[in-house]
Each structure stands twice: as C-alpha cells, then as structure tokens.
Amino acid sequence: MNEHVATAPADDELEVSLVPEADFARVRFAGDSGDGIQLTGTRFAASAARFGNDLATFPDYPAEIRAPQGTLYGVSAYSLNIGRTEVLTFGDVSDVLVALNPAALKTNLADLKDGGLLIVDESAFIDRNLAKAGYEANPLQDDSLGRYRVLPIDITTRTLDAVAETGLGRKDATRCKNMWTLGLVLWLFERDTDAVADWLQRKFYKTPEVLAANLAALKAGHAWGETAELPPEMRRYHIPKAKLKTGEYRTVTGNETLAWGLYAGARLAGLDLFFGSYPITPASPLLHALSRMKNRGVITFQAEDEIAAVCSAIGASYAGSLGVTASAGPGIALKTEAIGLAISTELPLVVVDVQRGGPSTGLPTKTEQSDLFQAVYGRNGDAPVPVIAASRSSDCFDCAIEAVKIATRYMTPVMLLSDGYIANSAEPWPLPDPSKFAPFPVSFRTDADGFEPFARDPETLARAWAVPGTPGLEHRIGGLEKADITGNVSYDPDNHEHMTRLRVDKIRGIADALPEQRPEVGKPHGRLAVVGWGSTWGATRVAVRRAMAEGIDVAQIHLRHIWPLPKNLGDLLGAYDKILIPELNTGQLAALLRAELGIRPHTLNKVKGQPFKVSEIGAAIRELAAD
C-alpha cells in the first residue's frame, strides 16, 4: 500500500471522532483465508488515503498457512476506520460487515453494531458451509439477523458473469470476487475505482487475462451498486476528507517504517547496515523490506536459526557495521545468550522484538505486550539494556533512529519493542524532511597511542569502537569477564563486581540524556492520568480526548523509554490523584513502575490477542473519575 495521498490544507490538530457515520465509518471484510481479504482491505485503505481520509487499519488473520476452507479457524478479516476526524483505531464496532461465507459471518457478527449493514455472499450459504461454521439453520432464512440491515448478494455468480469473456477458468475467475466486492464497497462509500484500477494495471501487467478479469470484476461490483436500485435503508456513507496538515503522505505499516528508520539511523551514524534474521511472524516483513534495499548498501542475511541470526549481527558490529536483528517473543528468547555476549563485548546492536501472543509459539498472528519483562530483565547476570517502545506505525521510524543513536553512543544492545498490531496496521504518514534529522556520525578508534580496549568515555561510560584490522588496536573480545581497562580475561571477584556495576551505571546514565516525560494530552497534573506504552497509544488517546470532551479531568502519558525511565517520571505521576495503566498483558509496566517509583496504579489488562477498544479504556476512565 504505497500510494501517495493528495495534500490538503494546513490545519490545527484534527478533531476527536465523536459521531459514527458522520465523522468516521468502520468497515470489516471477512472471508476464507484464500479469498483475498487482506488485499481487499489494503486496497480500500489505499483508496481512502488517496481521497484524503484519516484512517487506521487492523488485519486479523489466522496462523495456519491454509486452514481447511470454510472453517471458523480459517477466517481472515481486515478492519479499517476512515474518517474526517482523527480516528487512530480500527474501531470498536463495525458499521459495515462484508462476510463471504458462513464462517466469516459467525466469527465477526458480534462486532457489527445494531442496525449495521451486513453484506453477504448468499451463494456460499450452502449446507456444507453452514455445517462447517456450526449453523443448524441458514441465518439468511430465519430471524436471527433481524437487528441488522442485511444485503444478500450472489457475489460468486455475479463475479463469474462479469469475467466470463476473459477466458479464465472457473477457479481463477472465482478468485476475482474480492474485486467485485471491493467495487461494491467503493460505490457504497462514494469512491471511484480509479486508484484500484491503477494498482491492478501495475500488479498484473504481465498477465493480461488476470488483469482483465480483475478489472471487469471491480467495475461490475461498482456498477451493480449504481444500478441495483437498493431500498432507502441501504444508504451510502458520506465521509469527507480530513483536514490533514500540508505535506506528502504515504500509507505505511509499522514494519515498513521500522525498516526505513533503521536504514535512516545507519546513514545518520555513517554506518553500513547489516540485518541478520530468521523468519518469524509478525517480524518477517522487516526482513522482506530491508532485503529490498540491497541497492542502497543494506546487507540482509537469513540465518539458519535465531542464534545464528543475532550472532551474525554481533559479528557485523564487531567489524564496524551497524548490526541489527529482529524476531518475536520466542525468537528473542533464543537470542538471549547472544544478547548477553553483545553486552559483555560492549558492541552496538539493535534488537527488534515484534511482540505476539505467548508463551512459546502462542498466538503467532495475534498481538500482545507481554515481552516487557523479557526485554527489561530477560538475561542471565545483572545485564540491563536500554528498552524503547514504538507507539504506532509512524512512530517506528523515529524509534528506530533513536535506537541506533543510543546503541552507537553507548556501545550497547538496544531492545526496540513493536507488536503485531503496530507491525501490520496502516496509517497515513507525512513523509519527513531528511534535513531535519541531525547526523550523529560514529568515530572509530584509529589512534594506537594509549589504546586500551575497555577504557571508557567519562560521560557515557562507553568504550571505544576499534575495528579489527586497525594497526596497533589488536584486542581480546568475548563473553568471559574482562579486566577493567585492559580487557584481559579476569576471574578477580572485585573486578567482576566493578565491571558489573560499570555496565549497569552505563545504562542507567542514559536517562541523563532522555527528554523529560510530558503528557501527550491534558494537563501535567490533575485527577487522573492514563499511562501507557506501545500500541495502546491510539485507543488511549481517543478515549482520553472523548472523556475530556465530557468534562473529565484526565491526561494521557505515553512512555517511549521503558528502561531507563525518564528521570522526571516519578514527579510527573505524583502530580495526579490516580494513575490508570492499560496493558495487553497481566500488568508488567504497572509492576515495573511500582518497583521503581513506588506508585500504586490502577490496572486495566487484556490478554486476548486483540487490541484495546476505545470503549474499554473509556469505561475505566469514567469509573475512576466518578470514584
């Protein structure tokens, strides 16, 4: 989804979204994992972005590569929220649900609001599919859907009719029903088909018959909407453009901006980027994105396992490049010993953890925030590393640059936390001005005079970066404890305690360079502060802004720096009567802040593999505000 959206007049901050179907509308596509649901959703999101809407998306797909067709666990869904206001989340409930089979209907109907529009492919509601979905009766033929505006259409047959002249076989022709559906939804939201047609031209220019079939299906779906003479209750949705600030925008996912941010950080540091990784959901697209930058000097290496991946990155850093590795929670666990090696050798390394539901392989395609303890504490020995967390897709770019800066300035591994929601969700991103990023070039040690491998910068406590092969800078490196200054292997008890404390102090000292923590929304004191980290940012911001519109004294404080914590955080949180911490885990940040700052927060926890809804955080705010 790489379309550019038109620029719009400059304006102040977007209004908070308050009125569904006037300010914003939420759509969910759902079908079998082979129905092209993710493609349908991303194309509709791209069209909305090009039109000028603010938007937020949420791909929700199964972990199985190909689950049995028509089953509940094979359902793939894509939700998006488009608005003229600041939307930030994919939406608590759907205004429109497109269900291409009974299983998709059954697994997604609960999120369709009462009175919402339900579009179904009635040709898929046959006995076999109904049985796979666990329906005892056809819901299209009883009163069970009476709460909704139901629009049953024989989508499959209409698609086959539309593409009949292209020469495609029935199996391939049926695959075009996602384009027929997209054409209908584009009409429903008063959008033309031009942007999707342009994309199809670029996508299928080498297969003219496939291109012709998809274009025919797309236009047929749009034309059906125009000519079907639907009853008045099947009204169209009119969502105007958002008053976005002037600039050139691009619709991005978190994994894309992570890749670009890592590359930008390496360039700002004057380093080559080496990325050693092993495929794992939901981190794999980062490897895909960086591998496409080969012509820009980025080296990517798909290792045989996680341990080899991180060790190759450490080797690259030892040789004078920026070493980066990435994984999800179980892969980070496998990298743990090697991260300790990077701590011991005091080499820069960026470790990206795109969190997913755990433990073990857990919920590979579902989101969670339960690796915070692993990031902060998860190593043998007293071995801290800085931990920073991205809050949304666009924020990944800046976080990646900051991770590179910290890693090279302090000669340390840095944990950069993302998660499945951030990695896969999309939002409009104003392209940054490269001239506004100050370079932070790395200085390699080249002077042999007085060189000691573990002598330290008095301000940062970082040792010098001496690239192997530099004359006169030969030195020993490895995981065994080293003598202070010389780096010789040492078993001296006092030296071990000294070196341990030096490494701890180096990481704690990073807090001196961190900006003061400030509220993102609301006052720096008051009745209630909602403190979050990671992907809870969007739902929290909308919930806080809506609560403020109701007159509630509440603020949002969102942490990027998890370890070390900002130095003023304790004083800031102490200025509020109550603290609420929503997390997609069982309370890991809350435990960290209790231990470090002595605060007693209220917690709101969710461990369902799904992001927070605005209403869930909003209800907690109102409850605490009224107490």
XYZ file of C-alpha atoms in Angstrom, residues 32 49 86 100 124 189 200 260 412 428 451 492 597:
13
model
C -11.869 -17.560 3.913
C -5.885 7.550 1.901
C -8.615 11.791 13.989
C -18.101 -14.027 2.167
C -21.708 -19.500 -0.078
C -18.501 4.954 0.202
C -4.210 -3.612 -10.844
C 13.205 2.795 6.833
C 25.273 -1.352 23.898
C -1.185 7.907 6.727
C 44.727 2.481 23.415
C 39.045 -11.481 40.115
C 8.716 4.615 41.518
